[in-house]
mmCIF file of C-alpha atoms in Angstrom:
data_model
loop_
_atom_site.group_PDB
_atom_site.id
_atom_site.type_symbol
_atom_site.label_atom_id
_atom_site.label_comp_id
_atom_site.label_asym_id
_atom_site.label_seq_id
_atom_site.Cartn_x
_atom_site.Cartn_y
_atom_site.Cartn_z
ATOM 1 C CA UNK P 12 9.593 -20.232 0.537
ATOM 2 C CA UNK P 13 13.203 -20.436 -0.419
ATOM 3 C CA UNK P 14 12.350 -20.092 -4.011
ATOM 4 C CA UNK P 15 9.581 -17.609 -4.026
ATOM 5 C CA UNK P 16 6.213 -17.404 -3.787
ATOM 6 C CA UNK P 17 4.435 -16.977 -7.139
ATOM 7 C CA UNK P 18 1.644 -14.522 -7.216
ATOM 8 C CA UNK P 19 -0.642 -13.480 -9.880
ATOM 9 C CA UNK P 20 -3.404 -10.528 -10.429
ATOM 10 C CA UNK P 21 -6.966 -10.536 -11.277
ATOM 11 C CA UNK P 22 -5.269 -8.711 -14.783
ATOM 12 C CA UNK P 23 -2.614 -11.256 -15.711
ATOM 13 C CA UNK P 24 0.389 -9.786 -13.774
ATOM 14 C CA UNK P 25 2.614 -11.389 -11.817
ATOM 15 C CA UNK P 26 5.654 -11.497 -9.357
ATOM 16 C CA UNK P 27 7.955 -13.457 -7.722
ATOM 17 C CA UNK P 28 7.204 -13.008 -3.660
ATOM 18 C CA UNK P 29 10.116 -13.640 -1.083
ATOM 19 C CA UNK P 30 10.446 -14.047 2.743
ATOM 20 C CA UNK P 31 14.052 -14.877 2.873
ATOM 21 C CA UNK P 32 17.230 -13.453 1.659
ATOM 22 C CA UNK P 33 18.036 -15.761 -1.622
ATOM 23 C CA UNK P 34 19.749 -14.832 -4.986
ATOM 24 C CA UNK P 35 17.569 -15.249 -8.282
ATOM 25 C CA UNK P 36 18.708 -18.157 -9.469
ATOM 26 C CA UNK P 37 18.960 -16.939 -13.596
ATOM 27 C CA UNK P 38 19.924 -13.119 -13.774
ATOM 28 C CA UNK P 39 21.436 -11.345 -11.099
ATOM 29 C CA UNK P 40 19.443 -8.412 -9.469
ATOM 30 C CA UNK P 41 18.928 -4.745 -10.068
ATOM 31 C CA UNK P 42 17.353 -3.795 -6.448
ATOM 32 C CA UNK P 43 15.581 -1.015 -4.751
ATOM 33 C CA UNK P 44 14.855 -0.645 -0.975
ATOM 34 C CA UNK P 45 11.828 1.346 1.013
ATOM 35 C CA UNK P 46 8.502 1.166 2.462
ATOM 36 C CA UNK P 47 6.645 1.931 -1.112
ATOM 37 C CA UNK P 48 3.459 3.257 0.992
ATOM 38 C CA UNK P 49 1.097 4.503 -1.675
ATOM 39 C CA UNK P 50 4.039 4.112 -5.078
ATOM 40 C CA UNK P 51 3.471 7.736 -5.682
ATOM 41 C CA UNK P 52 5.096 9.421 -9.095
ATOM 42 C CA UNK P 53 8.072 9.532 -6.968
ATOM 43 C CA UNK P 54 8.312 6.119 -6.708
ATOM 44 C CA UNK P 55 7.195 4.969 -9.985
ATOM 45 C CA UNK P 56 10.018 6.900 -11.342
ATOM 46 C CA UNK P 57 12.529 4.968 -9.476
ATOM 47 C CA UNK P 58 11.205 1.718 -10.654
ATOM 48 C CA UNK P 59 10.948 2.721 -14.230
ATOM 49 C CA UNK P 60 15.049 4.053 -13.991
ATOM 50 C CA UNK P 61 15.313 0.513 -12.038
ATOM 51 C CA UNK P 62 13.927 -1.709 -15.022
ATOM 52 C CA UNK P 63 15.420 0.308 -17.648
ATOM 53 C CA UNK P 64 19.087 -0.309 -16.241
ATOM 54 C CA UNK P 65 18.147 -3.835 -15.347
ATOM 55 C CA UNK P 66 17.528 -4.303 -19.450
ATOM 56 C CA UNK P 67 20.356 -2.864 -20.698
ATOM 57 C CA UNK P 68 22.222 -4.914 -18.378
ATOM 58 C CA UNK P 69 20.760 -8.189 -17.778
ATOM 59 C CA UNK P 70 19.333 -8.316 -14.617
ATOM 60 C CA UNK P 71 16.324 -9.035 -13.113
ATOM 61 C CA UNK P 72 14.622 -6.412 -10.819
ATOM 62 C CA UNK P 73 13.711 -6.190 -7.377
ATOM 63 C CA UNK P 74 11.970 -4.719 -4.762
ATOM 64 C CA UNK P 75 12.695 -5.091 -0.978
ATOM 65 C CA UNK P 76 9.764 -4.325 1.164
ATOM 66 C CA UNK P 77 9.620 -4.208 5.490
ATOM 67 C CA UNK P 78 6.878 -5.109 7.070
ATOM 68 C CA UNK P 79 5.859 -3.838 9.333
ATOM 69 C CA UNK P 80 6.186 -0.399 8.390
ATOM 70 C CA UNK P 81 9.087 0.753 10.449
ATOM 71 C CA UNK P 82 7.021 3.078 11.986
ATOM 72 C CA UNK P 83 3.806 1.362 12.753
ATOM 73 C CA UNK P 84 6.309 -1.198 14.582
ATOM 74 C CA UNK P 85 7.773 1.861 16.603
ATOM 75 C CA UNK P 86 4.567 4.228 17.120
ATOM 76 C CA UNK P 87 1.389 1.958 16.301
ATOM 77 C CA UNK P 88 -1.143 3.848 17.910
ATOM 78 C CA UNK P 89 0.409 7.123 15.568
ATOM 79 C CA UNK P 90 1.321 5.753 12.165
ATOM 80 C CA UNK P 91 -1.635 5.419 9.599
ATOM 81 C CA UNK P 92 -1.343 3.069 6.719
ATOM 82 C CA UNK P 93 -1.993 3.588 3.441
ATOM 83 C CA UNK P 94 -2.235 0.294 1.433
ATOM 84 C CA UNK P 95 -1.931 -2.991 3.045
ATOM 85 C CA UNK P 96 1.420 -5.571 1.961
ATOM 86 C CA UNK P 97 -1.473 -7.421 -0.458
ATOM 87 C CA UNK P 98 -1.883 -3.952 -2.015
ATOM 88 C CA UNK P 99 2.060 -2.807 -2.820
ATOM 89 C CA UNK P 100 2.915 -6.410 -4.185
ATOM 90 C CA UNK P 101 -0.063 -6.187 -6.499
ATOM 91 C CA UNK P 102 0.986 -2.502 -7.382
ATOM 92 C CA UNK P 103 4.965 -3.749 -7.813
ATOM 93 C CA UNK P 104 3.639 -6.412 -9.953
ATOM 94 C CA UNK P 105 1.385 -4.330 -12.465
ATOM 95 C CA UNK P 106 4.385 -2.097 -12.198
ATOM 96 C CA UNK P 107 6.325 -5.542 -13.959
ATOM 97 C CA UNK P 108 8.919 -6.114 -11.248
ATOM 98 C CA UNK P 109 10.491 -9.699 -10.963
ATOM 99 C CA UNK P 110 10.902 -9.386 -7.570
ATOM 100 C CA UNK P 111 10.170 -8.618 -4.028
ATOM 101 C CA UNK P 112 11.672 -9.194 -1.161
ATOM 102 C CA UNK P 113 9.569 -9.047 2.542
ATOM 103 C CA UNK P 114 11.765 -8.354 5.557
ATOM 104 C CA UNK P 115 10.057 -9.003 9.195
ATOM 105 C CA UNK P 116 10.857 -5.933 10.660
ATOM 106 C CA UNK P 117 10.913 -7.160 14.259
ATOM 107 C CA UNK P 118 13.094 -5.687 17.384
ATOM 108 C CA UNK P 119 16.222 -7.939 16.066
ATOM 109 C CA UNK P 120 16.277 -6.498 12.185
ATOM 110 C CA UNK P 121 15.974 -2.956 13.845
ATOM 111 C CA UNK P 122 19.071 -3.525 15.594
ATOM 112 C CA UNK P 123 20.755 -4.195 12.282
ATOM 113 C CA UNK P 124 23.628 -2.249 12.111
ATOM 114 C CA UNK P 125 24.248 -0.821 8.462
ATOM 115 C CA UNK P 126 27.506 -1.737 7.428
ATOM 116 C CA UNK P 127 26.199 -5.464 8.782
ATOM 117 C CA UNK P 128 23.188 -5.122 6.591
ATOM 118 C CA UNK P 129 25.083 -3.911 3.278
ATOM 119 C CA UNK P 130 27.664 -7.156 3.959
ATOM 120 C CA UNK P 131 25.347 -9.828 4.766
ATOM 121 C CA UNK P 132 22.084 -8.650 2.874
ATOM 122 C CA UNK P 133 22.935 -6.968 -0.176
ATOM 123 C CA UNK P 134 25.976 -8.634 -1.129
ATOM 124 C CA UNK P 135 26.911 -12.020 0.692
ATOM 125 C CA UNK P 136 23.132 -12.772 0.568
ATOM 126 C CA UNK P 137 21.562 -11.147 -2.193
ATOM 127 C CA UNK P 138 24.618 -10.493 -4.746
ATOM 128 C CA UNK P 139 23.237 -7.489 -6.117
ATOM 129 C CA UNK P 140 24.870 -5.965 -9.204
ATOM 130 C CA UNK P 141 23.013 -2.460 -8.721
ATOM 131 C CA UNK P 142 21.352 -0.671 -6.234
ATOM 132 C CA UNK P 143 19.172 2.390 -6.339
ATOM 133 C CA UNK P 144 17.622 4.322 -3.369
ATOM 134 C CA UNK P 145 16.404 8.023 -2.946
ATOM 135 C CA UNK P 146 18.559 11.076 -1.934
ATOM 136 C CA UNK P 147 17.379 10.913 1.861
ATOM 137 C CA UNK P 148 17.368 6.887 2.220
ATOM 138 C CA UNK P 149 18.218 5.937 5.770
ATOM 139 C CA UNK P 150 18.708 2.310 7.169
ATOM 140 C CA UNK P 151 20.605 0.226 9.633
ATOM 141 C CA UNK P 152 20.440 0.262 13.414
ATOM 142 C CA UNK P 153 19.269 3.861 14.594
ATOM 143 C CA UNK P 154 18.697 5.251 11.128
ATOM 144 C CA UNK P 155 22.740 5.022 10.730
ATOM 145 C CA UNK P 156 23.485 4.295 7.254
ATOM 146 C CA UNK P 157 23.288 6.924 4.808
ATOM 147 C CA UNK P 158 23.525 7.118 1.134
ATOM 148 C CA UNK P 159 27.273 8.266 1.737
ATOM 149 C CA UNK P 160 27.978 4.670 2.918
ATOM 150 C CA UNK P 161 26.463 2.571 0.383
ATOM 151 C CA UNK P 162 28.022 4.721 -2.210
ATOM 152 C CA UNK P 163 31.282 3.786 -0.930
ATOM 153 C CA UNK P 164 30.337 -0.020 -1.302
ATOM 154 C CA UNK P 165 29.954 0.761 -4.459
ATOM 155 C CA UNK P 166 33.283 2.673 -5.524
ATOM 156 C CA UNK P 167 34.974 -0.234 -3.936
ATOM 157 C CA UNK P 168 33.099 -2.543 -7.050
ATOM 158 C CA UNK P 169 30.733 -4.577 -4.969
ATOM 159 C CA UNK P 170 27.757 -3.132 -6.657
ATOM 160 C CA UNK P 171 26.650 0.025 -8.707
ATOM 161 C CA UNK P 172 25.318 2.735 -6.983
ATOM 162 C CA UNK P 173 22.853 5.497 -7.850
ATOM 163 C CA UNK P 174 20.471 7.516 -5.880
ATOM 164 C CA UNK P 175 17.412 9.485 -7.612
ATOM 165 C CA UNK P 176 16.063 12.616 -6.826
ATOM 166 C CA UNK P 177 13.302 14.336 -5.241
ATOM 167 C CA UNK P 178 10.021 14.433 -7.312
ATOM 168 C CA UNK P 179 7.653 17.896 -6.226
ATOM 169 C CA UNK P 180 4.354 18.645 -6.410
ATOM 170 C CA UNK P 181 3.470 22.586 -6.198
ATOM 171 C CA UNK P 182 6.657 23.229 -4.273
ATOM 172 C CA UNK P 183 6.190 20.415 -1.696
ATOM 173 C CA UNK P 184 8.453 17.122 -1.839
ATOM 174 C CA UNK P 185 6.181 14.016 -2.624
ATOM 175 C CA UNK P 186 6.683 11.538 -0.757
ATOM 176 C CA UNK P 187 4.574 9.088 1.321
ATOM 177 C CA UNK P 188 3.999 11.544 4.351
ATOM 178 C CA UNK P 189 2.601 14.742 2.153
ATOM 179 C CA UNK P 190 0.086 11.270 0.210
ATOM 180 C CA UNK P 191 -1.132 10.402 3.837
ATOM 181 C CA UNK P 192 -1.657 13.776 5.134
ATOM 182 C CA UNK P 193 -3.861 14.342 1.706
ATOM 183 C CA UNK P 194 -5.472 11.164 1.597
ATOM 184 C CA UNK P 195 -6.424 12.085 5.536
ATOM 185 C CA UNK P 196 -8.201 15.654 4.386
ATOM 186 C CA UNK P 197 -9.818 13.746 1.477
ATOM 187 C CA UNK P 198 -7.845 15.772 -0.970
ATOM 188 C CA UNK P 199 -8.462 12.894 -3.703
ATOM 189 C CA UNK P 200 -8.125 15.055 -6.519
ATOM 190 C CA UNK P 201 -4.924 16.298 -5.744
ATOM 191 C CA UNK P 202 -4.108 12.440 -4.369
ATOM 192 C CA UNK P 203 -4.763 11.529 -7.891
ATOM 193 C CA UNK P 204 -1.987 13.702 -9.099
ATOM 194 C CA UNK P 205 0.199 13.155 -6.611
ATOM 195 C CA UNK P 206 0.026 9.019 -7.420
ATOM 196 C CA UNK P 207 -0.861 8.754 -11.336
ATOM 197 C CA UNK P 208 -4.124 7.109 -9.917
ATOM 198 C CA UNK P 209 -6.850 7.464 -8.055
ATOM 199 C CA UNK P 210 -6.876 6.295 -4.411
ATOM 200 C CA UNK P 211 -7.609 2.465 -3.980
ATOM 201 C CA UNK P 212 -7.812 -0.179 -1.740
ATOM 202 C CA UNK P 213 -7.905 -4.018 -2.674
ATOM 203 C CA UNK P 214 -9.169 -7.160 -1.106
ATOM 204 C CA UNK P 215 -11.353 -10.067 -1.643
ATOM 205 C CA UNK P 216 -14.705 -9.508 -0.508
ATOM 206 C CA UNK P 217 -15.194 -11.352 2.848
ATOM 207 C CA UNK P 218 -17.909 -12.846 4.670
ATOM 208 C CA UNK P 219 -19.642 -10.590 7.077
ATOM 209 C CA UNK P 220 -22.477 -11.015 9.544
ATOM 210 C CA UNK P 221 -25.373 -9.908 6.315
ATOM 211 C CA UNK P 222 -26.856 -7.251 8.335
ATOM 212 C CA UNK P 223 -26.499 -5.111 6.071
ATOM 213 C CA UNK P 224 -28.470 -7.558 4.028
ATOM 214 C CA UNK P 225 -31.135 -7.383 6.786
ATOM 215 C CA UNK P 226 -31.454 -3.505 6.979
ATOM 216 C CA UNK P 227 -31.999 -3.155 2.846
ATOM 217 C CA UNK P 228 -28.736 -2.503 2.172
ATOM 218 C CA UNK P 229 -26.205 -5.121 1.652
ATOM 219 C CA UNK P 230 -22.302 -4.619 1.378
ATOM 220 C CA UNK P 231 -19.245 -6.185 0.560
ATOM 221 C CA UNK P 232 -16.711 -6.560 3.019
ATOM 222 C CA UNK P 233 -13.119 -6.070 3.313
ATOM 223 C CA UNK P 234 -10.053 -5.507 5.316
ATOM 224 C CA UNK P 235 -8.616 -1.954 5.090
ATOM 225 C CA UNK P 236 -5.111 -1.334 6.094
ATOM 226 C CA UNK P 237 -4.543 -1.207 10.030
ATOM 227 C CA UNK P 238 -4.805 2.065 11.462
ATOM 228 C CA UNK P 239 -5.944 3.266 7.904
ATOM 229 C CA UNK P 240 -5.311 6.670 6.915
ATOM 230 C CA UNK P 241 -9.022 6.507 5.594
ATOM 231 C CA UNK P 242 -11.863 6.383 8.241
ATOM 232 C CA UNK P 243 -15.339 7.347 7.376
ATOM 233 C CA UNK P 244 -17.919 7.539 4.885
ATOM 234 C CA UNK P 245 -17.629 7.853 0.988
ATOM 235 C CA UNK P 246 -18.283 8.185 -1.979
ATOM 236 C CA UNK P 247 -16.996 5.440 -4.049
ATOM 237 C CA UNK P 248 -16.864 2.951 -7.267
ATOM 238 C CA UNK P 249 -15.747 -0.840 -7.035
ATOM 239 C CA UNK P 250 -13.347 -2.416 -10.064
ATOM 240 C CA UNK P 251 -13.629 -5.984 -10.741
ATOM 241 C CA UNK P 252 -17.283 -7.054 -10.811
ATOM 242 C CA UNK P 253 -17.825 -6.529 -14.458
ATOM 243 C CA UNK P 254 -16.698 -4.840 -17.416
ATOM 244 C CA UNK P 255 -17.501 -1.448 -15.658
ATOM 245 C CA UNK P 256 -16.571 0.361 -12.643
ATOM 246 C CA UNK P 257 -19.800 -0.183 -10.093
ATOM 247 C CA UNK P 258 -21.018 2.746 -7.939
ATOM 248 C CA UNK P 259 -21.604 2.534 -4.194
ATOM 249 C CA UNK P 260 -21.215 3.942 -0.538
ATOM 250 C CA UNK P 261 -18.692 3.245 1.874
ATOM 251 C CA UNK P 262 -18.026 3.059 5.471
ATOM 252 C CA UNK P 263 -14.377 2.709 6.787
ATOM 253 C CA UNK P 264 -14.656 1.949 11.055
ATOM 254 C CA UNK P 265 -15.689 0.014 13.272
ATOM 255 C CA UNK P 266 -19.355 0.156 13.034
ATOM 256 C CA UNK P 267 -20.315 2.214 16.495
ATOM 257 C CA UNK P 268 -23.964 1.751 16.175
ATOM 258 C CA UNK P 269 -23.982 -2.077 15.560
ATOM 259 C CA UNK P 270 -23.832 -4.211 19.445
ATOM 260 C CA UNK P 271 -21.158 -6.163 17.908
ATOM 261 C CA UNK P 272 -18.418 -3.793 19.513
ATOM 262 C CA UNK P 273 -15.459 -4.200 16.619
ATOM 263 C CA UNK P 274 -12.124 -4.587 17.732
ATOM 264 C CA UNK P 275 -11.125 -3.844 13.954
ATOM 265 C CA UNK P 276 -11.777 -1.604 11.162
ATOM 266 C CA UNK P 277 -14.369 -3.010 8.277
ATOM 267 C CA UNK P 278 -14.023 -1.610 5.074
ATOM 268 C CA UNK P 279 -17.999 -1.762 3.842
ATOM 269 C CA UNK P 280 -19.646 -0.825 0.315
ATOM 270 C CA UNK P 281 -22.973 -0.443 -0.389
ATOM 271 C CA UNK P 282 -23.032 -0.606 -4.116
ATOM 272 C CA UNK P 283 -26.355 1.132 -5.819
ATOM 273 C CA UNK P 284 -28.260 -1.156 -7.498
ATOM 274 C CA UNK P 285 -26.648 -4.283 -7.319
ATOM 275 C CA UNK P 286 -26.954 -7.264 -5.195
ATOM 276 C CA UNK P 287 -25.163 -9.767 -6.658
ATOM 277 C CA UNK P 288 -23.221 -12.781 -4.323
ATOM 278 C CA UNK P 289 -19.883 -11.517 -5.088
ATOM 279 C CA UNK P 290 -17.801 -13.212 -1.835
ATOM 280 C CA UNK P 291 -14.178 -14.559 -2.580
ATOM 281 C CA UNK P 292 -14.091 -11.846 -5.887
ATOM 282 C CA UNK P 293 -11.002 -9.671 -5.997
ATOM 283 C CA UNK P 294 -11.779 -6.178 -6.207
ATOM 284 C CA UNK P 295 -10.661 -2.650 -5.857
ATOM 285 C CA UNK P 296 -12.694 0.088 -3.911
ATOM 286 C CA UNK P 297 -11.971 3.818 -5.523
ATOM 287 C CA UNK P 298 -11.974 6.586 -3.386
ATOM 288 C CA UNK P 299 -13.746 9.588 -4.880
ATOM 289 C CA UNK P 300 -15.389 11.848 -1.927
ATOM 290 C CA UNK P 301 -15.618 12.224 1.480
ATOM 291 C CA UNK P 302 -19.393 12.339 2.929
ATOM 292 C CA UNK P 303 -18.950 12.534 6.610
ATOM 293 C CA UNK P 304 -16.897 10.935 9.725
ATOM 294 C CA UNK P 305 -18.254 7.620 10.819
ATOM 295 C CA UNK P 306 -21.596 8.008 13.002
ATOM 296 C CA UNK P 307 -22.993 6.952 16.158
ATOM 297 C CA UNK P 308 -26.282 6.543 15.499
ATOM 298 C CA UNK P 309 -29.061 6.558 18.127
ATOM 299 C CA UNK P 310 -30.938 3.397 16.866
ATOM 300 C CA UNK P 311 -30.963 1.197 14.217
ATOM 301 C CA UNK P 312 -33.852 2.670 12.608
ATOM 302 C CA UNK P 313 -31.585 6.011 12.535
ATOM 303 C CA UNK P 314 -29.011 4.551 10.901
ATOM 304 C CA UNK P 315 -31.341 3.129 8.107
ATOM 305 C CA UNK P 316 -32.404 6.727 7.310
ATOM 306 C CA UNK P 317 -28.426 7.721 7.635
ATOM 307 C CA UNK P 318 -27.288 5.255 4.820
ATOM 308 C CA UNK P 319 -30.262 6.358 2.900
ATOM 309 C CA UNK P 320 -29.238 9.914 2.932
ATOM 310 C CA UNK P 321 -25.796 8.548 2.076
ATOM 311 C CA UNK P 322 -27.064 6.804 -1.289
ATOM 312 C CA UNK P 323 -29.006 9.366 -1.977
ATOM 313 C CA UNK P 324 -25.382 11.991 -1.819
ATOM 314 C CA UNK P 325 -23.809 9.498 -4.009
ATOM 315 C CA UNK P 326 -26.369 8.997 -6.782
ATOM 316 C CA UNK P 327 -26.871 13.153 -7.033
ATOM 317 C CA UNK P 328 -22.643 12.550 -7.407
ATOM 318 C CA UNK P 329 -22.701 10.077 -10.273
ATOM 319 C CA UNK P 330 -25.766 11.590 -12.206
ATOM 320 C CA UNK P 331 -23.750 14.808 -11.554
ATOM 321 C CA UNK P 332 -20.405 13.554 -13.521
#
């Protein structure tokens, strides 16, 4: 994948996806670095003051991603996701980034030490001509490097510097941590102003075992983000089936009741009145309320009368707004 992977979206966007350290081979690069879990208003500001400088000046821009989330590779079991890699890149790309860059963060990059990673990365590697990272960026071996070294990088010429600053929503600092902690309480309204957006999750709809199908209610299936900061049953719409948003139900788990025993979270949506076959289509599940926790239920016949009740909360909902 030395020269990138190309990737396009469902709505004509597209981006230039990278798995190893290589220069772009026309303009050089105007680059930001972090984990970009959920692109808040926080971080949408840094990548609008990223392309703007990279237009006045010439250069392409960037994005440099690590994945796994540092944290979910040192706590897995504690850190919850909130959009899978498929869902920044697509976000970065709307967003009209060139590029991004996807480092395996694995036990050897962790032992990076900074100084090793501004050298070889950023400027023997990369050749940036401008970097741009928050007020409280971290990186390097142990969390070592701080802004205070990469600004001295770039008094000695090898790149220009800038940090930007903290972004606040009613007195608390936005940032990924204060989006999952809403996201988990089902806070979507104040999600939506903490993003821009509403709460979403893509995928391709996958094939599933059709019970669903076989109970009266069929779903589409998808992959949610491991260990996602969203488990339970909602109250949702589905983008990309049609010209309008679609209404449905949906169940983020493992299915409890079902024999099947998941070792995985399934991302399920019943959608209300329509049945079409919709596997392999690209879509993207909004997040409106929260119904319940995911159930145990007794039977199978209970559980029928449990997603009933379900539909039945979300079409009072919709007739409601």
């Amino acid at each position: 994948m030395e020269g990138g992977l190309f990737v396009s979206t469902s709505d004509g966007h597209s981006i230039n996806v990278h798995r190893h350290f290589v220069p772009c081979p026309t303009r050089p690069l105007a680059l930001t670095i972090g984990n970009f879990d959920g692109v808040h208003v926080g971080h949408q500001a840094m990548l609008s003051k990223l392309k703007l400088y990279a237009a006045e000046n010439g250069l392409q821009t960037a994005v440099m991603l690590f994945h796994p989330h540092p944290r979910f590779f040192f706590q897995p079991q504690l850190f919850r996701e909130l959009w899978t890699l498929r869902d920044k890149i697509i976000c970065l790309a709307r967003m009209g980034i060139d590029h991004v860059y996807i480092v395996r963060f694995n036990d050897k990059f962790s032992k990076y030490s900074a100084r090793l990673f501004i050298e070889e990365v950023l400027i023997l590697a990369l050749r940036i001509k401008y970097l741009l990272v928050g007020e409280d960026f971290l990186f390097g071996a142990n969390r070592s490097g701080k802004v205070s070294l990469l600004r001295e990088y770039g008094i000695r010429g090898y790149f220009y510097f800038e940090t930007m600053q903290d972004f606040f929503y009613k007195d608390e600092r936005i940032s990924s941590t204060l989006l999952r902690q809403m996201i988990s309480e089902s806070k979507f309204d104040q999600v939506r102003s903490i993003l821009g957006f509403s709460y979403q999750l893509f995928d391709r709809v996958r094939y599933g075992q059709r019970l669903g199908r076989k109970l009266g209610f069929p779903t589409i299936n998808l992959r949610p983000p491991v260990n996602s900061v969203v488990r339970g049953t909602f109250i949702v719409q589905v983008h990309g089936l049609g010209s309008s948003s679609l209404p449905g139900v949906c169940n983020v788990g493992r299915r409890p009741t079902l024999p099947s025993g998941d070792k995985f979270d399934w991302l399920e949506v019943h959608l209300l009145d329509f049945s079409d076959d919709v596997y392999g289509c690209r879509v993207f599940v909004e997040f409106l309320k929260h119904l319940h926790e995911e159930r145990h239920y007794s039977s199978i016949d209970e559980l029928v009368r449990g997603i009933s009740a379900d539909c039945d909360a979300a079409t009072c909902y919709f007739l409601g707004h």
